[in-house]
Amino acid sequence: MTDTPPKALAAKALLPTGLRDLLPPDAEHEAQVVGRLLKEFHRHGYERVKPPLVEFEEGLLSGSAASLANQTFRIMDPVSQRMMGVRSDMTPQVARIATTRLRKAPRPLRLSYAGQVLRVKGSSLRQERQFGQVGVELIGPDRADADAEIILLAASALSSVGAKGISIDLTVPTLVPAVARALSLSDDDYARLRAALDHRDAAALAEAAGPHASLFLSILGASGPAPAAVERLSAVDMPDVAKAARQELADVVRLIAAAAPGLSVTIDPVEMRGFEYQTGVSFTIFARGVRGELGRGGRYRTGGADPVGEPATGFTLYTDTVLRALPGPSPVKRVLLPLGTDYADAQALRAQGWHTVAAMAVASDLAAEAKRLSCSHLLTADGPAPV
């Protein structure tokens, strides 16, 4: 094989911004982690579905998924001459499956999924434009027990693959909008109010909220560890229309505390960013010492405002961030098989848990060849020997 000039080699290896190759052993490590997560979901009654990478645009971006339009790559289908979109999030696809192909399946319907998504742009916290998602959706029930089940499953699944220091940050993205509507805030005032809340800017909040500043400052102040934060939020005198959302949050916190008293749960009642299509209790998952969110989830309707939609809740884990929260790949027992090793002997080694690497040429120094091929052992007449 002729040597490729360095510049030509670099040009071949260059990938678009936000895309990358996942190499050994990381690619195998990711596959194993995803498999273990799916296994944990299955143990909790969630059955896997596998939607396509590309769909017709009108189906992919219908209902609540319309908010993903700016993050969706579009291509023309040469067969049908219709526009298609490359998925940027798998949740709307699973919701579509539930309301179409599985519309007659018994409820509650528990589904799981895993796959790659592609987005037009990365974010400040996630510069990758292609990354893996793995998650679940619980479709049908509209009650706090379902929200708690989803949150507890997210925590237990992450623990099952070795993640430590998991914390759940809860919010109700419908709370602030409900209060604003009850107070008849104008669109401009609400836009300023939301910007102030997003930046946690008390001065800007006081200016935007005007005579209602003390109410919104009280809601903003009801943040922190769940038990105390729920008590502070319960003490806020807010319009009746918002009290149901507040009670939903309190009920979910109570159920989580009863089932997993050691799980770290915080409350941020004004967080709305990234929860545009959520309709109830929602959450973000973090791990101590890990930059960025491991995942997020919450309550929504499968069809958005469409009357055929159903209440649902679920979560999505981002495999790139999850991997940063885990120990690295464990070393495997790789043994070099000298050229001509009997196939039955190799099969016996694999049955014992060895990873076999067959030599493709006669080597004068088999131990050196084993090291060159990243093998920890060499097969000798007495069995695998360390090198």
PDB file of C-alpha atoms in Angstrom, residues 38-48 108-112 136-138 149 153:
ATOM      1  CA  LEU A  38     -32.303  -0.810  27.275  1.00  0.00           C
ATOM      2  CA  LYS A  39     -32.160  -3.985  29.337  1.00  0.00           C
ATOM      3  CA  GLU A  40     -33.017  -2.005  32.460  1.00  0.00           C
ATOM      4  CA  PHE A  41     -35.941  -0.353  30.644  1.00  0.00           C
ATOM      5  CA  HIS A  42     -37.165  -3.785  29.520  1.00  0.00           C
ATOM      6  CA  ARG A  43     -37.051  -5.069  33.101  1.00  0.00           C
ATOM      7  CA  HIS A  44     -39.489  -2.259  33.958  1.00  0.00           C
ATOM      8  CA  GLY A  45     -41.938  -3.296  31.241  1.00  0.00           C
ATOM      9  CA  TYR A  46     -40.839  -0.993  28.398  1.00  0.00           C
ATOM     10  CA  GLU A  47     -40.779  -2.529  24.925  1.00  0.00           C
ATOM     11  CA  ARG A  48     -38.419  -1.282  22.248  1.00  0.00           C
ATOM     12  CA  PRO A 108     -50.686   2.427  29.572  1.00  0.00           C
ATOM     13  CA  LEU A 109     -48.242   1.907  26.713  1.00  0.00           C
ATOM     14  CA  ARG A 110     -44.576   1.669  27.676  1.00  0.00           C
ATOM     15  CA  LEU A 111     -42.032   2.083  24.857  1.00  0.00           C
ATOM     16  CA  SER A 112     -38.248   2.405  24.747  1.00  0.00           C
ATOM     17  CA  VAL A 136     -38.574   5.713  27.237  1.00  0.00           C
ATOM     18  CA  GLU A 137     -42.123   7.019  26.840  1.00  0.00           C
ATOM     19  CA  LEU A 138     -45.094   6.170  29.068  1.00  0.00           C
ATOM     20  CA  GLU A 149     -42.203   6.199  37.588  1.00  0.00           C
ATOM     21  CA  LEU A 153     -36.549   4.780  36.136  1.00  0.00           C
TER      22      LEU A 153
END
